[in-house]
Amino acid sequence: MASQASIPKGTRDFSPIEVSKRNYIISTIQQHFKDFGFQPIETPTFENSDTLMGKYGDEGDRLIFKILNSGDFLKKVDTAVYEKKDSLRLSSSITEKALKYDLTVPFARYVVQHQNDIDFPFKRYQIQNVFRADRPQKGRFREFTQCDADVIGSDSLWQEVEFIQLYDAVFTSLNLKGVSIKINNRKILSGLAEVIGESDKLIDFTVALDKLDKIGEEGVKKEMLEKGISESAIENIKPIFNLKDDFETKINLLKSLLSHSKIGQKGIEELEFIQKALQELPLKTAKLDLDVTLARGLNYYTGAIFEISAPPNVKMGSIGGGGRYDDLTGIFGLKNMSGVGISFGLDRIYLVLEELNLFPKTVEETTKLLFINFGDEEALYALKAIQALRKNHIAAELYPDAAKMKKQMSYADKRSIPYVVLAGGREMQNQVYNLKNMATGEQSNCNLEKLMIHVSG
Amino acid sequence: MASQASIPKGTRDFSPIEVSKRNYIISTIQQHFKDFGFQPIETPTFENSDTLMGKYGDEGDRLIFKILNSGDFLKKVDTAVYEKKDSLRLSSSITEKALKYDLTVPFARYVVQHQNDIDFPFKRYQIQNVFRADRPQKGRFREFTQCDADVIGSDSLWQEVEFIQLYDAVFTSLNLKGVSIKINNRKILSGLAEVIGESDKLIDFTVALDKLDKIGEEGVKKEMLEKGISESAIENIKPIFNLKDDFETKINLLKSLLSHSKIGQKGIEELEFIQKALQELPLKTAKLDLDVTLARGLNYYTGAIFEISAPPNVKMGSIGGGGRYDDLTGIFGLKNMSGVGISFGLDRIYLVLEELNLFPKTVEETTKLLFINFGDEEALYALKAIQALRKNHIAAELYPDAAKMKKQMSYADKRSIPYVVLAGGREMQNQVYNLKNMATGEQSNCNLEKLMIHVSG
């Protein structure tokens, strides 16, 4: 019986043109990672469950794909556990491995495991797929690609400067204008909570603040009140709800707001360092924007927080993000390793480039010449030219069968192959190839050397 | 509590140098795939279980990694099934997805699913990881990379010719000499079974014959006898146990052996077509060798069978293989689609290149210049040069902290960075950079332009 041909929901097949477009983005990012001195690593598709479980919160644990143990996996399961028929308890007895959920935790595990072979500060990049048992929806998949770069083992702010430049370099190469690099600092958020006397409600405070974009000023105030933050406290930070000005004006406002918070002032100092450096090393394409409502995974970041917004004319939201974390490897027993990193959201960048028509035409090029197959003798004659073309990395194909001319031409047409070569008995006798330009319809005889020059141009 | 930093057995972390070496092989193979007109596709890491199960035999089914259903996976399990506590039966009730086992079955599924968007003959390549719950051992892993190229939708023998050329092109680029491309044909094997009157024992016959390399002539005969193949039958094909001659002599022997088998003669005809074409299009590096004992996955191949042997001075066995299959997509309901394909064994090719010291030195190059960090002002001066270097795709880094000189130099040394740049107050005043060649110890002042020229050379 024939199986049905389908794939699991939330996963995707990529067609040749999709792979080519994805590879265009990936290789652009990769080239800049390398230019900036990052080195590649790769980690396995699945990790031991205990490496991943408990690292992403309860919600994260729920979204981790678990791999069933091989063989007679029930053999070692305790009878009492089995009889309870409880999915959660049973799952930890019958699974030991799980698919990676992100690249950050496996990276932390890698650093700890290989710490004796690593020269710190360690600048690594990693471009691999991750998996989440999330409800699939537009732009959200169960398997997707992350492109991460991190530095671990130094707390220098020059790295924050360099990551902003790296983002700018990539978007410049992709010709994607209008991107804004939003920056904030965990210490600013801590400072704000401190000056309004709500330090113990830091998480509630920032979670609410982070929603300003979505639910507006009134919504944020309402949520803060619900969480027990007082009306007068909210009144104190009112100015930050309407920060529309430039970087420096915002900084000046923060300076007055946070004048009594030591940690807040440290945050401002860090932001100013970055901003001043970038005045000397100006960005080409992207714009740096201070967004004091930006929080992301707050319990994770300890300094800078980045988020990349797609150009305003595209409805896409964040196409990347990152930040500074001071103790990532601590979960695996290696303390005091400050790190900072960023990530590019491949799938969303793809959608943005598609919408703005920014993929270069060359990405779609595959085979440059199709040689028509007139029979075995002619095929052999064609293959001699094809061999020479391929040696010069000009992609060329022989139509495999001596099918009807119309069928072969239509194949070239459908595949958007720009040149067709017709070489039958007469051409063989004269040692030439008849080259047809599919766009213009022009046809001309030329020897192998001229053929090569013609299609290389 | 800190989790232990380790990875599942049979899986691997790849360090920067390992990733670079793997990518060198992958990009070489990929370049030739493209030159030969193959187009890339990618399929999900996991498939629906019923796409994979039953496609690789019982042993294969056992080696497929299954993914536990998310959420309350026991909810829908039938009580009667649950109470049996039978691993095999339960597993099909609690798993719907499985990790890919190879690239061929997902490719067949892809072709059937997307048949209306594909222009046949479809030449596709695919370089992705596959997973097998095999017992890990030297050179055998639970996650490994396959590099496949297939053509589907044509039975032209020119494709067999082209695949042999493709193998040769890749090994030529990798500078790997002494590889032999062993070829056989399923029809030859069928013919041999036919002429000895044992057509119904074709599988037993070829499985035994395939072991000639390992167990020798006596071993093969013993196994054939055990399987019920008569002594006189074995006597009839005795000459094939000692075929040491060249391609043509072997063909001539087969011609006389198979003179009464129509299918056998068809096999010979196919082999001769390929051999004659290759006489006109000679191989550069590899050697074509007719091996009538070669069977591989016999129940799968219907025409040509390929296997690639590493050079004789390396003990590695097969580093690739493939063949013609006439009905691969039939399992998913699309009949009469002849296909032929080959695969490169990345991990084994890696080990061979390592053993023969064939990785080019350039593969190990990462960052070309490290700028010493003397403090913030100097760092800013350095970053201006670094920005210009990176724009020309010369990888350059600033040491992130103004650490002791010795520490920074030692970092450059350990990372094998060939150039260090020292630029302090005096250099800044003179708008120069002091460039130190780490290999020779030479030091010289130069402006940015000269610096760029110097390190580009």
PDB file of C-alpha atoms in Angstrom, chain B residues 172-386:
ATOM      1  CA  THR B 172      40.081  15.376  -8.591  1.00  0.00           C
ATOM      2  CA  SER B 173      39.210  18.624  -6.774  1.00  0.00           C
ATOM      3  CA  LEU B 174      39.916  17.015  -3.401  1.00  0.00           C
ATOM      4  CA  ASN B 175      43.270  15.863  -4.797  1.00  0.00           C
ATOM      5  CA  LEU B 176      42.424  12.331  -3.685  1.00  0.00           C
ATOM      6  CA  LYS B 177      44.258   9.898  -5.931  1.00  0.00           C
ATOM      7  CA  GLY B 178      43.821   6.140  -6.173  1.00  0.00           C
ATOM      8  CA  VAL B 179      40.044   6.005  -5.704  1.00  0.00           C
ATOM      9  CA  SER B 180      38.283   3.228  -7.576  1.00  0.00           C
ATOM     10  CA  ILE B 181      34.720   3.478  -8.802  1.00  0.00           C
ATOM     11  CA  LYS B 182      33.422  -0.065  -8.712  1.00  0.00           C
ATOM     12  CA  ILE B 183      30.502  -0.756 -10.992  1.00  0.00           C
ATOM     13  CA  ASN B 184      28.154  -3.694 -11.439  1.00  0.00           C
ATOM     14  CA  ASN B 185      24.660  -4.205 -12.762  1.00  0.00           C
ATOM     15  CA  ARG B 186      21.747  -5.916 -11.139  1.00  0.00           C
ATOM     16  CA  LYS B 187      20.979  -7.515 -14.502  1.00  0.00           C
ATOM     17  CA  ILE B 188      24.361  -9.244 -14.489  1.00  0.00           C
ATOM     18  CA  LEU B 189      23.554 -10.710 -11.087  1.00  0.00           C
ATOM     19  CA  SER B 190      20.115 -11.794 -12.273  1.00  0.00           C
ATOM     20  CA  GLY B 191      21.731 -13.317 -15.350  1.00  0.00           C
ATOM     21  CA  LEU B 192      24.236 -15.280 -13.301  1.00  0.00           C
ATOM     22  CA  ALA B 193      21.476 -16.634 -11.052  1.00  0.00           C
ATOM     23  CA  GLU B 194      19.513 -17.519 -14.155  1.00  0.00           C
ATOM     24  CA  VAL B 195      22.246 -19.408 -16.010  1.00  0.00           C
ATOM     25  CA  ILE B 196      22.981 -21.573 -12.980  1.00  0.00           C
ATOM     26  CA  GLY B 197      19.264 -22.305 -12.644  1.00  0.00           C
ATOM     27  CA  GLU B 198      18.878 -20.578  -9.281  1.00  0.00           C
ATOM     28  CA  SER B 199      16.808 -17.509 -10.204  1.00  0.00           C
ATOM     29  CA  ASP B 200      14.541 -18.078  -7.235  1.00  0.00           C
ATOM     30  CA  LYS B 201      17.570 -17.835  -4.920  1.00  0.00           C
ATOM     31  CA  LEU B 202      18.809 -14.535  -6.414  1.00  0.00           C
ATOM     32  CA  ILE B 203      18.962 -12.729  -3.066  1.00  0.00           C
ATOM     33  CA  ASP B 204      20.795 -15.541  -1.240  1.00  0.00           C
ATOM     34  CA  PHE B 205      23.118 -15.901  -4.198  1.00  0.00           C
ATOM     35  CA  THR B 206      24.092 -12.249  -4.343  1.00  0.00           C
ATOM     36  CA  VAL B 207      24.271 -11.753  -0.586  1.00  0.00           C
ATOM     37  CA  ALA B 208      26.817 -14.586  -0.474  1.00  0.00           C
ATOM     38  CA  LEU B 209      28.695 -13.311  -3.528  1.00  0.00           C
ATOM     39  CA  ASP B 210      28.901  -9.784  -2.061  1.00  0.00           C
ATOM     40  CA  LYS B 211      31.009 -11.224   0.781  1.00  0.00           C
ATOM     41  CA  LEU B 212      33.841 -12.443  -1.455  1.00  0.00           C
ATOM     42  CA  ASP B 213      36.108  -9.603  -0.250  1.00  0.00           C
ATOM     43  CA  LYS B 214      35.585 -10.547   3.385  1.00  0.00           C
ATOM     44  CA  ILE B 215      35.228 -14.330   3.533  1.00  0.00           C
ATOM     45  CA  GLY B 216      37.030 -15.472   0.345  1.00  0.00           C
ATOM     46  CA  GLU B 217      36.053 -18.000  -2.285  1.00  0.00           C
ATOM     47  CA  GLU B 218      35.670 -20.932   0.095  1.00  0.00           C
ATOM     48  CA  GLY B 219      33.488 -18.913   2.455  1.00  0.00           C
ATOM     49  CA  VAL B 220      31.201 -17.823  -0.343  1.00  0.00           C
ATOM     50  CA  LYS B 221      30.856 -21.366  -1.671  1.00  0.00           C
ATOM     51  CA  LYS B 222      30.068 -22.666   1.815  1.00  0.00           C
ATOM     52  CA  GLU B 223      27.353 -20.045   2.302  1.00  0.00           C
ATOM     53  CA  MET B 224      25.853 -20.782  -1.123  1.00  0.00           C
ATOM     54  CA  LEU B 225      25.740 -24.491  -0.370  1.00  0.00           C
ATOM     55  CA  GLU B 226      24.075 -23.782   2.958  1.00  0.00           C
ATOM     56  CA  LYS B 227      21.429 -21.751   1.177  1.00  0.00           C
ATOM     57  CA  GLY B 228      20.648 -24.733  -1.082  1.00  0.00           C
ATOM     58  CA  ILE B 229      22.532 -23.666  -4.186  1.00  0.00           C
ATOM     59  CA  SER B 230      23.884 -26.801  -5.841  1.00  0.00           C
ATOM     60  CA  GLU B 231      27.572 -27.616  -6.142  1.00  0.00           C
ATOM     61  CA  SER B 232      27.337 -27.884  -9.931  1.00  0.00           C
ATOM     62  CA  ALA B 233      25.676 -24.483 -10.132  1.00  0.00           C
ATOM     63  CA  ILE B 234      28.521 -22.973  -8.144  1.00  0.00           C
ATOM     64  CA  GLU B 235      31.030 -24.739 -10.364  1.00  0.00           C
ATOM     65  CA  ASN B 236      29.461 -23.045 -13.397  1.00  0.00           C
ATOM     66  CA  ILE B 237      30.180 -19.538 -12.193  1.00  0.00           C
ATOM     67  CA  LYS B 238      33.571 -20.355 -10.674  1.00  0.00           C
ATOM     68  CA  PRO B 239      35.439 -17.990 -13.057  1.00  0.00           C
ATOM     69  CA  ILE B 240      33.842 -14.919 -11.453  1.00  0.00           C
ATOM     70  CA  PHE B 241      35.562 -15.628  -8.130  1.00  0.00           C
ATOM     71  CA  ASN B 242      38.901 -14.759  -9.626  1.00  0.00           C
ATOM     72  CA  LEU B 243      38.313 -11.885 -11.979  1.00  0.00           C
ATOM     73  CA  LYS B 244      41.511  -9.920 -11.684  1.00  0.00           C
ATOM     74  CA  ASP B 245      41.786  -8.597 -15.209  1.00  0.00           C
ATOM     75  CA  ASP B 246      40.865  -5.363 -16.915  1.00  0.00           C
ATOM     76  CA  PHE B 247      37.362  -4.208 -17.733  1.00  0.00           C
ATOM     77  CA  GLU B 248      37.294  -5.617 -21.256  1.00  0.00           C
ATOM     78  CA  THR B 249      38.597  -9.063 -20.337  1.00  0.00           C
ATOM     79  CA  LYS B 250      35.954  -9.297 -17.623  1.00  0.00           C
ATOM     80  CA  ILE B 251      33.241  -8.236 -20.045  1.00  0.00           C
ATOM     81  CA  ASN B 252      34.365 -10.905 -22.488  1.00  0.00           C
ATOM     82  CA  LEU B 253      34.236 -13.572 -19.816  1.00  0.00           C
ATOM     83  CA  LEU B 254      30.737 -12.448 -18.798  1.00  0.00           C
ATOM     84  CA  LYS B 255      29.668 -12.578 -22.429  1.00  0.00           C
ATOM     85  CA  SER B 256      30.505 -16.225 -22.642  1.00  0.00           C
ATOM     86  CA  LEU B 257      29.094 -17.031 -19.182  1.00  0.00           C
ATOM     87  CA  LEU B 258      25.823 -15.214 -19.858  1.00  0.00           C
ATOM     88  CA  SER B 259      25.384 -16.104 -23.524  1.00  0.00           C
ATOM     89  CA  HIS B 260      22.075 -17.835 -22.722  1.00  0.00           C
ATOM     90  CA  SER B 261      20.616 -15.168 -20.462  1.00  0.00           C
ATOM     91  CA  LYS B 262      18.724 -12.344 -22.065  1.00  0.00           C
ATOM     92  CA  ILE B 263      18.736 -10.218 -18.921  1.00  0.00           C
ATOM     93  CA  GLY B 264      22.410 -10.932 -18.410  1.00  0.00           C
ATOM     94  CA  GLN B 265      23.173  -9.733 -21.936  1.00  0.00           C
ATOM     95  CA  LYS B 266      21.197  -6.578 -21.306  1.00  0.00           C
ATOM     96  CA  GLY B 267      23.382  -5.959 -18.258  1.00  0.00           C
ATOM     97  CA  ILE B 268      26.529  -6.432 -20.308  1.00  0.00           C
ATOM     98  CA  GLU B 269      25.212  -4.065 -22.964  1.00  0.00           C
ATOM     99  CA  GLU B 270      24.623  -1.363 -20.339  1.00  0.00           C
ATOM    100  CA  LEU B 271      28.097  -1.780 -18.889  1.00  0.00           C
ATOM    101  CA  GLU B 272      29.638  -1.590 -22.344  1.00  0.00           C
ATOM    102  CA  PHE B 273      27.753   1.585 -23.180  1.00  0.00           C
ATOM    103  CA  ILE B 274      29.158   3.247 -20.079  1.00  0.00           C
ATOM    104  CA  GLN B 275      32.666   1.977 -20.624  1.00  0.00           C
ATOM    105  CA  LYS B 276      32.763   3.107 -24.264  1.00  0.00           C
ATOM    106  CA  ALA B 277      31.492   6.576 -23.405  1.00  0.00           C
ATOM    107  CA  LEU B 278      34.194   6.893 -20.781  1.00  0.00           C
ATOM    108  CA  GLN B 279      36.870   5.935 -23.269  1.00  0.00           C
ATOM    109  CA  GLU B 280      35.906   9.098 -25.157  1.00  0.00           C
ATOM    110  CA  LEU B 281      35.567  11.146 -21.949  1.00  0.00           C
ATOM    111  CA  PRO B 282      38.446   9.783 -19.906  1.00  0.00           C
ATOM    112  CA  LEU B 283      38.481  10.052 -16.097  1.00  0.00           C
ATOM    113  CA  LYS B 284      41.167  12.279 -14.558  1.00  0.00           C
ATOM    114  CA  THR B 285      41.797  10.769 -11.169  1.00  0.00           C
ATOM    115  CA  ALA B 286      39.587   7.800 -10.371  1.00  0.00           C
ATOM    116  CA  LYS B 287      39.649   4.349 -11.960  1.00  0.00           C
ATOM    117  CA  LEU B 288      36.562   2.483 -13.176  1.00  0.00           C
ATOM    118  CA  ASP B 289      36.537  -1.132 -12.082  1.00  0.00           C
ATOM    119  CA  LEU B 290      33.994  -3.813 -12.951  1.00  0.00           C
ATOM    120  CA  ASP B 291      33.166  -5.825  -9.823  1.00  0.00           C
ATOM    121  CA  VAL B 292      30.619  -8.545 -10.498  1.00  0.00           C
ATOM    122  CA  THR B 293      30.381  -9.388  -6.794  1.00  0.00           C
ATOM    123  CA  LEU B 294      29.057  -5.922  -5.900  1.00  0.00           C
ATOM    124  CA  ALA B 295      25.422  -6.051  -4.772  1.00  0.00           C
ATOM    125  CA  ARG B 296      24.740  -3.442  -2.010  1.00  0.00           C
ATOM    126  CA  GLY B 297      21.004  -2.992  -1.379  1.00  0.00           C
ATOM    127  CA  LEU B 298      19.999  -5.406  -4.077  1.00  0.00           C
ATOM    128  CA  ASN B 299      16.263  -5.360  -3.500  1.00  0.00           C
ATOM    129  CA  TYR B 300      16.495  -1.682  -4.245  1.00  0.00           C
ATOM    130  CA  TYR B 301      18.686  -1.333  -7.327  1.00  0.00           C
ATOM    131  CA  THR B 302      17.499  -2.488 -10.729  1.00  0.00           C
ATOM    132  CA  GLY B 303      20.370  -1.475 -13.037  1.00  0.00           C
ATOM    133  CA  ALA B 304      23.800  -0.018 -12.375  1.00  0.00           C
ATOM    134  CA  ILE B 305      25.304  -0.406  -8.911  1.00  0.00           C
ATOM    135  CA  PHE B 306      28.201   1.826  -7.798  1.00  0.00           C
ATOM    136  CA  GLU B 307      30.545   1.680  -4.862  1.00  0.00           C
ATOM    137  CA  ILE B 308      33.554   3.882  -4.214  1.00  0.00           C
ATOM    138  CA  SER B 309      36.672   2.409  -2.619  1.00  0.00           C
ATOM    139  CA  ALA B 310      39.142   4.638  -0.814  1.00  0.00           C
ATOM    140  CA  PRO B 311      42.727   4.483  -2.108  1.00  0.00           C
ATOM    141  CA  PRO B 312      44.296   1.087  -1.261  1.00  0.00           C
ATOM    142  CA  ASN B 313      46.855   2.679   1.100  1.00  0.00           C
ATOM    143  CA  VAL B 314      44.039   3.747   3.442  1.00  0.00           C
ATOM    144  CA  LYS B 315      41.963   1.198   5.340  1.00  0.00           C
ATOM    145  CA  MET B 316      38.506   2.674   5.036  1.00  0.00           C
ATOM    146  CA  GLY B 317      36.296   0.626   2.732  1.00  0.00           C
ATOM    147  CA  SER B 318      33.476   2.344   0.909  1.00  0.00           C
ATOM    148  CA  ILE B 319      33.377   6.152   0.799  1.00  0.00           C
ATOM    149  CA  GLY B 320      30.306   6.392  -1.420  1.00  0.00           C
ATOM    150  CA  GLY B 321      27.868   4.439  -3.517  1.00  0.00           C
ATOM    151  CA  GLY B 322      24.663   4.441  -5.461  1.00  0.00           C
ATOM    152  CA  GLY B 323      22.804   2.963  -8.377  1.00  0.00           C
ATOM    153  CA  ARG B 324      19.740   2.792 -10.601  1.00  0.00           C
ATOM    154  CA  TYR B 325      16.307   2.103  -9.111  1.00  0.00           C
ATOM    155  CA  ASP B 326      13.279   1.750 -11.310  1.00  0.00           C
ATOM    156  CA  ASP B 327      10.417   2.308  -8.944  1.00  0.00           C
ATOM    157  CA  LEU B 328      11.406   4.353  -5.928  1.00  0.00           C
ATOM    158  CA  THR B 329       8.383   6.643  -5.874  1.00  0.00           C
ATOM    159  CA  GLY B 330       6.009   3.713  -6.280  1.00  0.00           C
ATOM    160  CA  ILE B 331       5.880   3.348  -2.494  1.00  0.00           C
ATOM    161  CA  PHE B 332       4.168   6.737  -2.434  1.00  0.00           C
ATOM    162  CA  GLY B 333       1.861   6.037  -5.354  1.00  0.00           C
ATOM    163  CA  LEU B 334       3.789   7.491  -8.327  1.00  0.00           C
ATOM    164  CA  LYS B 335       4.630   4.648 -10.696  1.00  0.00           C
ATOM    165  CA  ASN B 336       7.170   4.250 -13.502  1.00  0.00           C
ATOM    166  CA  MET B 337       9.681   6.838 -12.423  1.00  0.00           C
ATOM    167  CA  SER B 338      13.138   5.539 -13.108  1.00  0.00           C
ATOM    168  CA  GLY B 339      15.864   7.095 -11.024  1.00  0.00           C
ATOM    169  CA  VAL B 340      19.583   6.860 -10.513  1.00  0.00           C
ATOM    170  CA  GLY B 341      21.661   8.414  -7.795  1.00  0.00           C
ATOM    171  CA  ILE B 342      24.893   8.511  -5.877  1.00  0.00           C
ATOM    172  CA  SER B 343      25.984   9.432  -2.386  1.00  0.00           C
ATOM    173  CA  PHE B 344      29.212  10.714  -0.849  1.00  0.00           C
ATOM    174  CA  GLY B 345      30.161   9.530   2.649  1.00  0.00           C
ATOM    175  CA  LEU B 346      31.288  12.791   4.232  1.00  0.00           C
ATOM    176  CA  ASP B 347      32.643  11.372   7.484  1.00  0.00           C
ATOM    177  CA  ARG B 348      34.746   8.742   5.801  1.00  0.00           C
ATOM    178  CA  ILE B 349      36.069  11.110   3.136  1.00  0.00           C
ATOM    179  CA  TYR B 350      37.046  13.397   6.045  1.00  0.00           C
ATOM    180  CA  LEU B 351      39.007  10.590   7.709  1.00  0.00           C
ATOM    181  CA  VAL B 352      40.718   9.696   4.426  1.00  0.00           C
ATOM    182  CA  LEU B 353      41.778  13.311   3.727  1.00  0.00           C
ATOM    183  CA  GLU B 354      42.995  13.619   7.315  1.00  0.00           C
ATOM    184  CA  GLU B 355      45.047  10.432   7.107  1.00  0.00           C
ATOM    185  CA  LEU B 356      46.601  11.429   3.774  1.00  0.00           C
ATOM    186  CA  ASN B 357      47.147  15.012   4.936  1.00  0.00           C
ATOM    187  CA  LEU B 358      45.146  16.394   2.017  1.00  0.00           C
ATOM    188  CA  PHE B 359      43.341  19.313   3.654  1.00  0.00           C
ATOM    189  CA  PRO B 360      44.765  22.529   2.194  1.00  0.00           C
ATOM    190  CA  LYS B 361      46.449  24.832   4.697  1.00  0.00           C
ATOM    191  CA  THR B 362      44.007  27.633   3.835  1.00  0.00           C
ATOM    192  CA  VAL B 363      41.198  25.650   5.475  1.00  0.00           C
ATOM    193  CA  GLU B 364      42.714  26.403   8.866  1.00  0.00           C
ATOM    194  CA  GLU B 365      42.861  30.162   8.329  1.00  0.00           C
ATOM    195  CA  THR B 366      40.460  32.159  10.411  1.00  0.00           C
ATOM    196  CA  THR B 367      41.202  35.682  11.576  1.00  0.00           C
ATOM    197  CA  LYS B 368      44.046  37.317   9.680  1.00  0.00           C
ATOM    198  CA  LEU B 369      44.820  40.263  11.980  1.00  0.00           C
ATOM    199  CA  LEU B 370      44.467  40.847  15.683  1.00  0.00           C
ATOM    200  CA  PHE B 371      44.599  44.475  16.810  1.00  0.00           C
ATOM    201  CA  ILE B 372      46.065  44.880  20.271  1.00  0.00           C
ATOM    202  CA  ASN B 373      43.818  46.814  22.655  1.00  0.00           C
ATOM    203  CA  PHE B 374      45.746  49.582  24.437  1.00  0.00           C
ATOM    204  CA  GLY B 375      42.690  51.411  25.785  1.00  0.00           C
ATOM    205  CA  ASP B 376      39.495  53.016  24.520  1.00  0.00           C
ATOM    206  CA  GLU B 377      41.008  55.737  22.347  1.00  0.00           C
ATOM    207  CA  GLU B 378      43.394  53.314  20.695  1.00  0.00           C
ATOM    208  CA  ALA B 379      40.593  50.778  20.303  1.00  0.00           C
ATOM    209  CA  LEU B 380      38.534  53.316  18.392  1.00  0.00           C
ATOM    210  CA  TYR B 381      41.528  54.049  16.140  1.00  0.00           C
ATOM    211  CA  ALA B 382      41.966  50.318  15.611  1.00  0.00           C
ATOM    212  CA  LEU B 383      38.304  49.767  14.783  1.00  0.00           C
ATOM    213  CA  LYS B 384      38.503  52.307  11.958  1.00  0.00           C
ATOM    214  CA  ALA B 385      41.149  50.170  10.271  1.00  0.00           C
ATOM    215  CA  ILE B 386      39.288  46.990  11.152  1.00  0.00           C
TER     216      ILE B 386
END
